[in-house]
CSV table of C-alpha atoms in Angstrom, one decimal:
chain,number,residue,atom,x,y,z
A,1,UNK,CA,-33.0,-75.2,63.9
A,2,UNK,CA,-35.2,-72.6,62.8
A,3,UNK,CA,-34.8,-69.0,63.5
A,4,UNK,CA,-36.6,-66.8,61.5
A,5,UNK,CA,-39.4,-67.0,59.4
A,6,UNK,CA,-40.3,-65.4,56.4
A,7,UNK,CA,-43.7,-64.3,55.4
A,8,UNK,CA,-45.5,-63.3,52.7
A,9,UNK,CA,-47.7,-60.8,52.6
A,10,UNK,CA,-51.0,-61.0,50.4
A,11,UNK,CA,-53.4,-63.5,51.0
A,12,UNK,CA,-50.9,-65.1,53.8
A,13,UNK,CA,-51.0,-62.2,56.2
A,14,UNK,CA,-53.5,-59.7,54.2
A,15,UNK,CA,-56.5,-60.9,53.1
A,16,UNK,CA,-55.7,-59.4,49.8
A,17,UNK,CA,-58.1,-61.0,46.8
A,18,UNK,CA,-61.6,-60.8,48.9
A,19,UNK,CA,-60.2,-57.1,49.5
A,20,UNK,CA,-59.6,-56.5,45.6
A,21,UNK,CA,-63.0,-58.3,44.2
A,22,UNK,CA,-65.0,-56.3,47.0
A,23,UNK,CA,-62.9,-52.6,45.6
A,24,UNK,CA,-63.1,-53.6,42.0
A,25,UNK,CA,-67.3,-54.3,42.0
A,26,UNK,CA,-68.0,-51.3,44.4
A,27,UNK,CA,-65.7,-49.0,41.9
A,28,UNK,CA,-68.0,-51.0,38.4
A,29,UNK,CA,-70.9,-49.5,40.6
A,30,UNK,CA,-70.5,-45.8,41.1
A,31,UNK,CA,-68.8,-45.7,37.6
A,32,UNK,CA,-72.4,-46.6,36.6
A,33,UNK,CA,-74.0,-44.9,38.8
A,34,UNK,CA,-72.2,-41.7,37.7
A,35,UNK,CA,-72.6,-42.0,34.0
A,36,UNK,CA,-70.3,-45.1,32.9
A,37,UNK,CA,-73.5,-46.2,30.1
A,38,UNK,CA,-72.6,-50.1,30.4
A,39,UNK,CA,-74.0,-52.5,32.6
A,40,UNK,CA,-72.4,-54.2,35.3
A,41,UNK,CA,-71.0,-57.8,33.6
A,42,UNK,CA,-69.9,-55.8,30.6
A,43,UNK,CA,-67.8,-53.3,32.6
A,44,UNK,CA,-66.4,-55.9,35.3
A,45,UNK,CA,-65.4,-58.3,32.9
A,46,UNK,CA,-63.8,-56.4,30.9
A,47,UNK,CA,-61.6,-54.7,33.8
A,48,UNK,CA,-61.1,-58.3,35.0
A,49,UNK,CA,-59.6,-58.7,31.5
A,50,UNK,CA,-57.5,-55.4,31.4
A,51,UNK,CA,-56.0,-56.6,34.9
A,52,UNK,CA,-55.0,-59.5,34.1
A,53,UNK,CA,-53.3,-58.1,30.6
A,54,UNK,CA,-51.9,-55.2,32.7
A,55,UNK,CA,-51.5,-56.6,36.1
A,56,UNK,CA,-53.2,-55.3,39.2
A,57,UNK,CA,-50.4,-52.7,39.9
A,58,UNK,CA,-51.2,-51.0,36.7
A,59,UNK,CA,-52.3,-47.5,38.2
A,60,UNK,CA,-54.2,-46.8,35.2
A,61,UNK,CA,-57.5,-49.5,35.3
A,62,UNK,CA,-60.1,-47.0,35.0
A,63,UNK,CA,-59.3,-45.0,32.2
A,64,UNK,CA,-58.1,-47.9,30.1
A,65,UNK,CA,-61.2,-49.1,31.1
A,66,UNK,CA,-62.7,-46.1,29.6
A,67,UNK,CA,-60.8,-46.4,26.2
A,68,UNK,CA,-61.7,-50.2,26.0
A,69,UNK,CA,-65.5,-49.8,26.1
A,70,UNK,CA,-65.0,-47.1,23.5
A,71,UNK,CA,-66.2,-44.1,25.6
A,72,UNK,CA,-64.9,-41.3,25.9
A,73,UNK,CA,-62.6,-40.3,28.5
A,74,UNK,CA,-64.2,-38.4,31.9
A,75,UNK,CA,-62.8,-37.6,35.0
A,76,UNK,CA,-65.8,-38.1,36.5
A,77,UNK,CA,-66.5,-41.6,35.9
A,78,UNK,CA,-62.6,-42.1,36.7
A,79,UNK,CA,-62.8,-40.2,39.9
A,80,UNK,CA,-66.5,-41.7,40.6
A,81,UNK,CA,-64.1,-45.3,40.4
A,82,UNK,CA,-61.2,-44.2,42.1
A,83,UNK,CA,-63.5,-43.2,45.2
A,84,UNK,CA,-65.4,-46.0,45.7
A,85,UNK,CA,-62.3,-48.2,45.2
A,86,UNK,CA,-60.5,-46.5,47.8
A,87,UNK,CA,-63.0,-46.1,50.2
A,88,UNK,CA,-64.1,-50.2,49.7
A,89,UNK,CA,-60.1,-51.5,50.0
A,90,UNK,CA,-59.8,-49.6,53.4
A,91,UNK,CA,-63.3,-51.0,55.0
A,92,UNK,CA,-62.2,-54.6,53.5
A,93,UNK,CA,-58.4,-54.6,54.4
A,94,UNK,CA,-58.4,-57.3,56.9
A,95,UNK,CA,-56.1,-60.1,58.2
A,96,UNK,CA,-55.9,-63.5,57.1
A,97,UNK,CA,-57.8,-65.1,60.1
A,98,UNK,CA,-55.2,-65.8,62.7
A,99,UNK,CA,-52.2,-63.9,61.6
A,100,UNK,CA,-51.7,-61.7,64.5
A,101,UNK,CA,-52.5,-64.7,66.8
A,102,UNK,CA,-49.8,-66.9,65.0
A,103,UNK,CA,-47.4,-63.7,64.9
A,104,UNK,CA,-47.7,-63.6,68.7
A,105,UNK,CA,-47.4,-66.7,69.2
A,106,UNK,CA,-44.2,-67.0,66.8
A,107,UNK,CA,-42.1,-63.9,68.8
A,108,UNK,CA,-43.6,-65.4,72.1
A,109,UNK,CA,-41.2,-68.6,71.1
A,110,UNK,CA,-38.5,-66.6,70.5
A,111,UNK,CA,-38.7,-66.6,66.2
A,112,UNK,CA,-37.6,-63.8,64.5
A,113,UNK,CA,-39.9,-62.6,61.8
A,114,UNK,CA,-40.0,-60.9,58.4
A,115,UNK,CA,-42.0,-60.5,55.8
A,116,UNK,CA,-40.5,-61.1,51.5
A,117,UNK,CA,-43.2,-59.7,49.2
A,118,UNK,CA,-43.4,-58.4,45.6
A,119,UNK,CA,-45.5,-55.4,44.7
A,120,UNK,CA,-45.6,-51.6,44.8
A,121,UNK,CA,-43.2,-50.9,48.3
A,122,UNK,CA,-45.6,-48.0,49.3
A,123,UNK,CA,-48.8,-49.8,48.8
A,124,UNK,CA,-47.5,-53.2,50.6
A,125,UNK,CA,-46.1,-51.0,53.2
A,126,UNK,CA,-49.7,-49.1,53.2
A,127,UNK,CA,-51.1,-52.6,54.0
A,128,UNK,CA,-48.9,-53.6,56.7
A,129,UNK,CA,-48.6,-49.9,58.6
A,130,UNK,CA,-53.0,-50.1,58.4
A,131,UNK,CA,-53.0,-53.7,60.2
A,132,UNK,CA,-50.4,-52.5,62.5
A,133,UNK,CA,-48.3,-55.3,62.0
A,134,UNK,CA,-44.7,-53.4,61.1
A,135,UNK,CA,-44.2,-53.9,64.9
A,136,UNK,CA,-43.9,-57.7,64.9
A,137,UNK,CA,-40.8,-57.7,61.7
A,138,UNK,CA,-37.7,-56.7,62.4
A,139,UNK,CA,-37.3,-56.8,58.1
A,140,UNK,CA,-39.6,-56.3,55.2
A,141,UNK,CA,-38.0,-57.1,51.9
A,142,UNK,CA,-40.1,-55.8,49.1
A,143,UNK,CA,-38.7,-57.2,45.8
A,144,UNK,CA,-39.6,-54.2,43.0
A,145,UNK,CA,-37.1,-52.3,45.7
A,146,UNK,CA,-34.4,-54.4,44.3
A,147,UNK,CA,-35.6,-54.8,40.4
A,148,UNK,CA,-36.8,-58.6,40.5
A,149,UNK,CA,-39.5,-60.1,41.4
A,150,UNK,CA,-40.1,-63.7,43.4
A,151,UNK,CA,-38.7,-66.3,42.6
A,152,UNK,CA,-35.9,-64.6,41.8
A,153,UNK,CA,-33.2,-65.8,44.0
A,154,UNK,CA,-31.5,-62.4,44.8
A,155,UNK,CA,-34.6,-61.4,47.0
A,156,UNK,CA,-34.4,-64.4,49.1
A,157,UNK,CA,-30.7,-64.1,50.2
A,158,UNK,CA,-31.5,-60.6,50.7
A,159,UNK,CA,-33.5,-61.4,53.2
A,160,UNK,CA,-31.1,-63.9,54.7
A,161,UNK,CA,-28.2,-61.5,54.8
A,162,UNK,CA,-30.4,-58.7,56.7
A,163,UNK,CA,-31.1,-61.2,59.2
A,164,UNK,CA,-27.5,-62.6,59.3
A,165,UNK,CA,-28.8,-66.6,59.2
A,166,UNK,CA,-28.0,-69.8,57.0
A,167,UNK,CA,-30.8,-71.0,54.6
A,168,UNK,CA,-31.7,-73.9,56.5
A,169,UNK,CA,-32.3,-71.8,59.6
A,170,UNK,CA,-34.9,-69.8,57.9
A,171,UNK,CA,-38.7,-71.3,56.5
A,172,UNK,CA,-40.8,-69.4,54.2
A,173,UNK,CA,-44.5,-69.3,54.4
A,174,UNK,CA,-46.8,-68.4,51.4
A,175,UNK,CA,-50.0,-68.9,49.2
A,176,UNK,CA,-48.1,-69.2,45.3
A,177,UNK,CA,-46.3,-72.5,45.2
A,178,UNK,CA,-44.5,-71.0,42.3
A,179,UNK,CA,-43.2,-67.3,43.7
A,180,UNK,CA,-42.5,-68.2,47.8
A,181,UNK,CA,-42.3,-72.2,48.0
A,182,UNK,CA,-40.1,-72.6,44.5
A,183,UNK,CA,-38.3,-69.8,44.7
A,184,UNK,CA,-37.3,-70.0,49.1
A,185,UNK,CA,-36.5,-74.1,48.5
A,186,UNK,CA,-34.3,-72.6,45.9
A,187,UNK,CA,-32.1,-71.5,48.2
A,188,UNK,CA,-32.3,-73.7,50.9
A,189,UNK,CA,-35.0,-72.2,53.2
A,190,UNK,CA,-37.5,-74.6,54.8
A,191,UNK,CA,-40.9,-74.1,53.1
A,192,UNK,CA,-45.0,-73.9,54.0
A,193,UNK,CA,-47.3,-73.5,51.6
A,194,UNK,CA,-50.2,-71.9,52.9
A,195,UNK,CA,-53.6,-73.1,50.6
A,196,UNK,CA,-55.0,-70.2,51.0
A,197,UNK,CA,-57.4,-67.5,48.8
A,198,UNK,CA,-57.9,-68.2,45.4
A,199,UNK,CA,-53.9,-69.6,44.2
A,200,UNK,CA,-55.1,-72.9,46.5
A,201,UNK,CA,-55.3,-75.3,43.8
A,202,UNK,CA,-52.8,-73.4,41.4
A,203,UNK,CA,-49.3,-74.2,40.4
A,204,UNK,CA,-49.5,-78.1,41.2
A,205,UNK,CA,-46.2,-78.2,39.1
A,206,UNK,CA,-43.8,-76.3,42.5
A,207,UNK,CA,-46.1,-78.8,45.1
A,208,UNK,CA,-42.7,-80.8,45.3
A,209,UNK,CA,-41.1,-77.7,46.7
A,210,UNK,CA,-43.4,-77.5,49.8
A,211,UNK,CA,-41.8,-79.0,52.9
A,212,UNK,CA,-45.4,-78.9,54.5
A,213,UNK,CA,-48.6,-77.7,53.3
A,214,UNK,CA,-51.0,-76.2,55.9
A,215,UNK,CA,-54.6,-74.6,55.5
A,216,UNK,CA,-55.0,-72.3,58.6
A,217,UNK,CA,-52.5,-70.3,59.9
A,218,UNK,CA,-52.1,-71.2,63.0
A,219,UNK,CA,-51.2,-74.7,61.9
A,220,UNK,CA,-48.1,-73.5,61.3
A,221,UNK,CA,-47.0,-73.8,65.3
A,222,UNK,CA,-47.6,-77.5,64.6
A,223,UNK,CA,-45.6,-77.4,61.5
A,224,UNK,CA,-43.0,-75.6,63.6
A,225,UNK,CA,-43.2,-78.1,66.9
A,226,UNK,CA,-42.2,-80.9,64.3
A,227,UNK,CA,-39.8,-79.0,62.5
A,228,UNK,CA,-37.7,-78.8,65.5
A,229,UNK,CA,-38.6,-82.1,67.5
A,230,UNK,CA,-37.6,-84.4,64.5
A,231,UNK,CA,-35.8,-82.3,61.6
A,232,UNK,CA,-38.1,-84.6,59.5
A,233,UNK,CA,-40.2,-83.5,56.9
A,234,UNK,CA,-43.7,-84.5,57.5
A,235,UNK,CA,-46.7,-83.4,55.4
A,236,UNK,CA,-50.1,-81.7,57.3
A,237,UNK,CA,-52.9,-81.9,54.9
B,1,UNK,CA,-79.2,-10.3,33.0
B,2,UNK,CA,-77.3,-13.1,34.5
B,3,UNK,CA,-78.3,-16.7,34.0
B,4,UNK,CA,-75.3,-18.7,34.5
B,5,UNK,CA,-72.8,-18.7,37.6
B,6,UNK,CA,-69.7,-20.5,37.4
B,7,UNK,CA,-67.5,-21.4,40.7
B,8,UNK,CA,-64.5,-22.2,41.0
B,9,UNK,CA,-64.1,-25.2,43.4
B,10,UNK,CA,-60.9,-25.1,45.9
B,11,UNK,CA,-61.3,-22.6,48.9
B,12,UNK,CA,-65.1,-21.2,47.1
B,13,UNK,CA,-66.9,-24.5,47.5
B,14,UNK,CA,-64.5,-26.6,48.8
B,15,UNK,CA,-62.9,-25.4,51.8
B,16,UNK,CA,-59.5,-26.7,50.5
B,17,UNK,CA,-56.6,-25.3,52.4
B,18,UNK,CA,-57.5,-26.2,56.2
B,19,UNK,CA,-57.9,-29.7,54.7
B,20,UNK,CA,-54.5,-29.3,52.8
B,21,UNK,CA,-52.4,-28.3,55.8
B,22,UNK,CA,-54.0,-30.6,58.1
B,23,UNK,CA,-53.5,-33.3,55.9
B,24,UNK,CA,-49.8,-32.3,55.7
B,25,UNK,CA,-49.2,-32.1,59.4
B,26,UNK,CA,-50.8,-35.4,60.2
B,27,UNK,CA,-48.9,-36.9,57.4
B,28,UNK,CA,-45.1,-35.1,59.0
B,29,UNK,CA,-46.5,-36.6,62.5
B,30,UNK,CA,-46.8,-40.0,60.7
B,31,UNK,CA,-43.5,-40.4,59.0
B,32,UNK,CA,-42.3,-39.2,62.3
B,33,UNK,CA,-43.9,-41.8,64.5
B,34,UNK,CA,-42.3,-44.6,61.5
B,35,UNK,CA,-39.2,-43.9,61.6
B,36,UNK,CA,-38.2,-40.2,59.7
B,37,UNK,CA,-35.2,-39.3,62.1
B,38,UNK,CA,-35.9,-35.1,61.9
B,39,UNK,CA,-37.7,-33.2,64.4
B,40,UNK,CA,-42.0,-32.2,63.3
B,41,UNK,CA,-40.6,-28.4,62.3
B,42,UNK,CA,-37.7,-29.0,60.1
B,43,UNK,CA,-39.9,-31.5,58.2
B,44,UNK,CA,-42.6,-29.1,58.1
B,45,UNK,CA,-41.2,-26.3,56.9
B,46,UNK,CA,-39.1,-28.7,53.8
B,47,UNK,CA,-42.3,-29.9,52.7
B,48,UNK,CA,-43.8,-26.5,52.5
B,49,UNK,CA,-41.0,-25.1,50.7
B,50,UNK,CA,-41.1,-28.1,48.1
B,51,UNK,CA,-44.7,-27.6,47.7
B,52,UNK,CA,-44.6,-24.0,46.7
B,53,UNK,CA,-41.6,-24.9,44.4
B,54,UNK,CA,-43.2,-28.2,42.8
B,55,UNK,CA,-46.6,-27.2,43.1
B,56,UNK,CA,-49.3,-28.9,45.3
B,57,UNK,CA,-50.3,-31.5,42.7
B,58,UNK,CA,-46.8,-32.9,42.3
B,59,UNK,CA,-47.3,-36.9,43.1
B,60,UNK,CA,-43.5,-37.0,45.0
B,61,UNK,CA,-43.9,-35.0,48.0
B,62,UNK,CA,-43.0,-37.3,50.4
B,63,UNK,CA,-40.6,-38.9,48.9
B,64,UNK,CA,-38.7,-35.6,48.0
B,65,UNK,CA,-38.7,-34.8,51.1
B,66,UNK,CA,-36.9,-37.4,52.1
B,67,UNK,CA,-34.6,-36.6,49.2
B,68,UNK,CA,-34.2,-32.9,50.7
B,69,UNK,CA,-33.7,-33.9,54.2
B,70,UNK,CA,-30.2,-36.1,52.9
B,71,UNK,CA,-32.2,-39.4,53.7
B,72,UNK,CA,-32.1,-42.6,52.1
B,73,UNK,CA,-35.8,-43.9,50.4
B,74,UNK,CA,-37.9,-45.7,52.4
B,75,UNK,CA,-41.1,-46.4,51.7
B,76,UNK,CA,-42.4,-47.3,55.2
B,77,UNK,CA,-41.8,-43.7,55.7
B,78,UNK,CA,-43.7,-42.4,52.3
B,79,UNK,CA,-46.2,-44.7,53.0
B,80,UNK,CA,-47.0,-43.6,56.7
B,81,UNK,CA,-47.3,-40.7,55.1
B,82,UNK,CA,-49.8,-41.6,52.3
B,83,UNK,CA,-51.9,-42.9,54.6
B,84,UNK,CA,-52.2,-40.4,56.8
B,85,UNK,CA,-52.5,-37.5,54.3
B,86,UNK,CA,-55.6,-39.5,52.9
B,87,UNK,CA,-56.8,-40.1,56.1
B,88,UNK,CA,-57.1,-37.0,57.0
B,89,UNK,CA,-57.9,-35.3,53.6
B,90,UNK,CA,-61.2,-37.1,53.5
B,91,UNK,CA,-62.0,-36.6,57.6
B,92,UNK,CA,-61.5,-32.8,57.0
B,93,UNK,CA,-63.1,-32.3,53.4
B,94,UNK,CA,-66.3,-29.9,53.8
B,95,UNK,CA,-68.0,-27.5,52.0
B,96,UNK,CA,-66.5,-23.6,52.4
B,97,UNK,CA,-70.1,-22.4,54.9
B,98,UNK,CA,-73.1,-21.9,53.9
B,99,UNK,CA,-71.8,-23.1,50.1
B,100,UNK,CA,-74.8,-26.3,49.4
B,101,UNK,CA,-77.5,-23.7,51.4
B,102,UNK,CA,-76.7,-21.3,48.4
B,103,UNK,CA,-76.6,-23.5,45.6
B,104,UNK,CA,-79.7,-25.1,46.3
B,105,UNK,CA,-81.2,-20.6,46.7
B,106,UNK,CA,-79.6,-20.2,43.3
B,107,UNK,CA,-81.0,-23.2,41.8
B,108,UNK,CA,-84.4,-22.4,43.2
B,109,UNK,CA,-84.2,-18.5,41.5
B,110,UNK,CA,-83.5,-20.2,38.3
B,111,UNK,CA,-80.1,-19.5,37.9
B,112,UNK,CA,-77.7,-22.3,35.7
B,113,UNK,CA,-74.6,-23.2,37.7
B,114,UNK,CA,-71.1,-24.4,36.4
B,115,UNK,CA,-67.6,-25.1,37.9
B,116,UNK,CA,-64.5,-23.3,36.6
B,117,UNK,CA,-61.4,-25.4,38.2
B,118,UNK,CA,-57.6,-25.7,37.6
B,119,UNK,CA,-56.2,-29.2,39.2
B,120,UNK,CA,-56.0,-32.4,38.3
B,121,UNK,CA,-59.6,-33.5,36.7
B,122,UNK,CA,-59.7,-36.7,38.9
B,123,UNK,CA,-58.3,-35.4,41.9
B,124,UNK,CA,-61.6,-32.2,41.3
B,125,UNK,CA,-63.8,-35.0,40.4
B,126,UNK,CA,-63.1,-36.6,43.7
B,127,UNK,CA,-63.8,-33.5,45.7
B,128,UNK,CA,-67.1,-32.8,43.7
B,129,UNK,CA,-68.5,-36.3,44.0
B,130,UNK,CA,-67.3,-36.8,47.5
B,131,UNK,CA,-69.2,-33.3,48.9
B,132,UNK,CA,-72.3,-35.0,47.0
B,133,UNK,CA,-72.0,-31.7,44.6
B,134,UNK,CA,-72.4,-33.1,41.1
B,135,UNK,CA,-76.3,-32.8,40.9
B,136,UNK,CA,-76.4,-29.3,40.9
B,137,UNK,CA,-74.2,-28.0,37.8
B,138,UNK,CA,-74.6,-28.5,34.3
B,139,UNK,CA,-71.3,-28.2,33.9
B,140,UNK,CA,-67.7,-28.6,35.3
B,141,UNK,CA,-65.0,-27.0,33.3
B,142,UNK,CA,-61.3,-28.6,34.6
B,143,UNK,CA,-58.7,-26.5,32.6
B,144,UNK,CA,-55.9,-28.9,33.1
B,145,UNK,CA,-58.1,-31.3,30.7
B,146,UNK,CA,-58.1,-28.7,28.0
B,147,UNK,CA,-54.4,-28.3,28.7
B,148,UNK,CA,-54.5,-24.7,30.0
B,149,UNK,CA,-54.4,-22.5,33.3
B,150,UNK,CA,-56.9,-20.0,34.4
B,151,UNK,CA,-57.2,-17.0,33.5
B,152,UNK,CA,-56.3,-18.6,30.0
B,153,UNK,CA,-59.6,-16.9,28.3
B,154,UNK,CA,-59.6,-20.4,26.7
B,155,UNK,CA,-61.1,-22.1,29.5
B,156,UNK,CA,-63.2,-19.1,30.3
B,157,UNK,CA,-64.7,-19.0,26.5
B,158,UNK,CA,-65.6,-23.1,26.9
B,159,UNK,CA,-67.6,-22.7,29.7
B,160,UNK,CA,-70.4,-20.1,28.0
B,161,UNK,CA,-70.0,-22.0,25.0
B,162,UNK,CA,-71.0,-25.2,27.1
B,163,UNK,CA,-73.8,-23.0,28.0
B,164,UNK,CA,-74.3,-21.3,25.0
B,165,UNK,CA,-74.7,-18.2,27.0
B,166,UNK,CA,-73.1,-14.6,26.0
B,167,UNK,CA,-70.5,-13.7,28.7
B,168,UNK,CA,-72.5,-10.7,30.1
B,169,UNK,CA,-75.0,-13.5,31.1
B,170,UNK,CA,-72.5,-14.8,32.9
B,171,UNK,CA,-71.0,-14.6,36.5
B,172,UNK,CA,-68.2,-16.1,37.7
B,173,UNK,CA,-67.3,-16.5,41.7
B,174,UNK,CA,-64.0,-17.3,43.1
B,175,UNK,CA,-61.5,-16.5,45.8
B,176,UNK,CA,-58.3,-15.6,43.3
B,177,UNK,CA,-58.2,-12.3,42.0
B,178,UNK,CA,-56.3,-12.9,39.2
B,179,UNK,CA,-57.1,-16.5,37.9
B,180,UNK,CA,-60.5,-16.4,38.3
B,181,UNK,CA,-61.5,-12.6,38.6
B,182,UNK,CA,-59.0,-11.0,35.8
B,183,UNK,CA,-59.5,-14.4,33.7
B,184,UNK,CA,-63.6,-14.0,33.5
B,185,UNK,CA,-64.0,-10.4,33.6
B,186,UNK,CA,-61.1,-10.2,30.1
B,187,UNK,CA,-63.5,-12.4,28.4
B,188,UNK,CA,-66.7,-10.3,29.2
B,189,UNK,CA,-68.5,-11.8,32.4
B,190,UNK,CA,-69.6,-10.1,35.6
B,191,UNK,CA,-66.9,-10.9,38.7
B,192,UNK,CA,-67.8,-11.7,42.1
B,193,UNK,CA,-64.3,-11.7,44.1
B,194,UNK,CA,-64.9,-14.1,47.3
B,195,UNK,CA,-62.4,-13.0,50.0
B,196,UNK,CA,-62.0,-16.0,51.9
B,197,UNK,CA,-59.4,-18.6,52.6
B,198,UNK,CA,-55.0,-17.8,52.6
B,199,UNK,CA,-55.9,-15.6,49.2
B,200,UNK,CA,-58.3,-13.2,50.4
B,201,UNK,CA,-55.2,-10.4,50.9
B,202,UNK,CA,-53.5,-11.3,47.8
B,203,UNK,CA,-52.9,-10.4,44.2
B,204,UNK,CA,-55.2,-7.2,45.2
B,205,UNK,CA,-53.4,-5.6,41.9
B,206,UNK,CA,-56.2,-7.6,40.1
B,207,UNK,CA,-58.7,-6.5,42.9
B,208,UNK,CA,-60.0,-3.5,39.6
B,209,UNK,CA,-61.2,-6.6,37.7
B,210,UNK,CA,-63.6,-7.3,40.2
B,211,UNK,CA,-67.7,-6.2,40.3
B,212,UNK,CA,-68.4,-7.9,43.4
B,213,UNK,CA,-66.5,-8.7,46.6
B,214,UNK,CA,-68.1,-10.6,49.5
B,215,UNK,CA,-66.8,-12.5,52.3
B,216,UNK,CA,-69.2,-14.8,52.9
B,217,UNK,CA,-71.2,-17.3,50.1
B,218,UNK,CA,-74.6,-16.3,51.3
B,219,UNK,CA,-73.8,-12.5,50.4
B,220,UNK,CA,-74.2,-13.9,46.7
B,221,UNK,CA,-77.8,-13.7,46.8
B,222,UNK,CA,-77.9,-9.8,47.5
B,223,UNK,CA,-75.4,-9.6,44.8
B,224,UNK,CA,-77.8,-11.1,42.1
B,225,UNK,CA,-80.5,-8.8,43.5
B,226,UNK,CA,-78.5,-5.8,42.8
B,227,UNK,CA,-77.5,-7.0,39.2
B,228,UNK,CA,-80.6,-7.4,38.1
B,229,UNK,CA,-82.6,-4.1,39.6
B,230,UNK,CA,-80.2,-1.9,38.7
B,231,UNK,CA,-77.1,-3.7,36.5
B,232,UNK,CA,-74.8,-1.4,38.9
B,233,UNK,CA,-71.7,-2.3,39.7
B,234,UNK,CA,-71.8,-1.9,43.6
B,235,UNK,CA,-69.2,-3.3,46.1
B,236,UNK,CA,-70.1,-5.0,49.0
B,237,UNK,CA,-67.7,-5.2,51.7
C-alpha cells in the first residue's frame, strides 16, 4: 500500500529546462546588446559548453564566459547577463502542466507528499516557495544539504525516515531514469518515470528500474489506482 | 572651467536606501510568514546590527541571521527571504528626483559625465543598466574593481585620467562628505556635497572639503552657473 509519494522537482513539478534555455538566450542578448562584441551562436554555444563543463549551478557562467571568448572582464556585460537572466527565469518559472492538479488530487486521497531533489537548497527552495507549492509537502529533502547527490542511497532513506514509512510504502516519481528511478528502486521504493523535458529518451540503461512509465502527470492517479487494486506492476506507455 | 562631473551612484542617482530597508523588511516579513519562529522586531533589529558589522554587501545575511538568532539552517527560510529582498529591491529601485531630468540639462550644456562608485561592480552595473542610465556617461569608475575604497585618491586620479581631464576641470557630486567630498577635493576637483538620503547629517567634520552643498539634484544647474561666471566658491543652502 502506498503512502507517500516522493517527487522530484525540476522538469517533474517545475518546468525547469524551457525556464533555463529561455534565461540563458535572453542573458546572450543584452550581453550583446551592452557591448559583449560576439554574435549570438558564438556566445551561446560556448556558455552551453562552459555549463555543461561546470554544471548549471556553477554561479560564475558569465564571467567565465568572459575569459573564454578572450575579452576582457566587465561588469557591465556580467551585470547586463545577470539582469536579463533573472528577470527571464522569474517570467518563465512555470509548472509542469498538471502538477498542482495531480498534487490536489494526490492529498485529496489521503497521500502524503514530498519532494527528493538535488541542487542548490535556496534556489530549489526559491522555485518551490514562487509556485507556492511548500504548502502541499509535509518534507523536502534537498540532497547537497546532506553532501551527496541522487542516486546516492543515503538521500532516499532520508526521506523515508522523516516520514516514518517502509520502502515499499513509498513510490518515487521523476524525469532521470538514472538519479530518481535507479537510485529510489535501490532501496525499495515503487518507481514512475515521468518522460518528460529533454532527459525523455536518456538513460535507456535504468529503464529496468521504472515500475511504470507515464508521460503526463496526471497519469499518475492511473498509475496509482492500479498500484493499489492489484499490487501488480503494469507498464502505461 | 568645469567639463567633466562625476556622480557617485547609491543615494545621488540611485535612491538606494528606501529600497535597501524596504527590501529588508519585506524580506523579515517573508522568513516570518515560512516558518522563522521570532517575532518582525527582534529579527529586524539582528539583521540591522549584522549589516553594520558585515557590511551591506556581505552575501550571508540571511543566513547569519539565523545563526545569531540560535536557529538551526534552513533554507526555506533564506530562501523566502531571497526572494522577497529581490522582489522588492527591483519594485522600489528609482532614480533619487529629478536625477535623469538633470543629466539629460547637463548633457545638453555640454558637460562630460562619469560615475564614481564603491560596491560590488555587478551589483552597480545592475542598478545602472536597470534605471536605463548607461547611455549618458562616458565613464563608470567602480573602486572595488581597482581593489580600493573611496576617498582612496587612486580611484579619484583614474577617473580624470579616463577623461584625460586636469582635476580643476573636474566636479564631483555625492551625498558622503568624506568618501566622495574629502576624496575628490585632496586630489584637486571642485566638490558639490548633496545632502540627501540617512547621510545628509553625517561626517559634517568633512563638511570644509566641500564647494557646494545642495539638497536637491536640480540645484546642480545653478551651481555650474556660478562656477563658471565667477569660479567663486559660494554655498548654497
Amino acid at each position: 500500500m502506498i503512502r507517500v509519494i516522493f517527487f522530484d522537482l525540476d522538469d517533474t513539478l517545475a518546468d525547469t529546462s524551457r525556464l533555463a534555455e529561455m534565461a540563458r538566450r535572453n542573458a546572450i542578448e543584452n550581453m550583446i546588446r551592452h557591448g559583449l562584441p560576439v554574435d549570438f551562436d558564438t556566445a551561446y554555444s560556448e556558455l552551453m559548453e562552459l555549463i555543461k563543463e561546470y554544471g548549471s549551478n556553477f554561479p560564475h557562467h558569465f564571467d567565465y564566459l568572459l575569459r573564454r571568448l578572450d575579452l576582457e572582464y566587465d561588469p557591465k556585460i556580467v551585470a547586463a547577463g545577470v539582469i536579463a537572466y533573472h528577470n527571464t527565469k522569474f517570467a518563465y518559472l512555470r509548472e509542469v502542466p498538471g502538477a498542482r492538479k495531480v498534487l490536489i488530487k494526490l492529498r485529496e486521497l489521503g497521500y502524503r507528499l514530498g519532494i527528493i531533489t538535488d541542487g542548490n537548497p535556496i534556489k530549489q527552495w526559491e522555485k518551490i516557495l514562487r509556485l507556492e507549492m511548500d504548502d502541499f509537502f509535509e518534507h523536502v529533502i534537498i540532497s547537497d544539504f546532506e553532501g551527496v547527490k541522487k542516486p546516492h542511497p543515503k538521500i532516499f532513506r532520508k526521506a523515508l525516515k522523516a516520514f516514518k514509512v517502509k520502502p515499499e510504502e513509498a513510490m518515487m516519481v521523476g524525469d532521470r531514469l538514472y538519479s530518481d528511478i535507479y537510485g529510489a528502486k535501490n532501496v525499495g521504493m515503487k518507481t514512475v518515470w515521468f518522460r518528460y523535458g529533454k532527459h525523455y529518451d536518456k538513460e535507456l540503461e535504468y529503464r529496468e528500474y521504472a515500475d511504470y512509465e507515464i508521460t503526463k502527470l496526471t497519469q499518475l492517479l492511473e498509475v496509482l489506482e492500479r498500484e493499489n487494486d492489484s499490487n501488480k506492476e503494469v507498464h502505461i506507455t
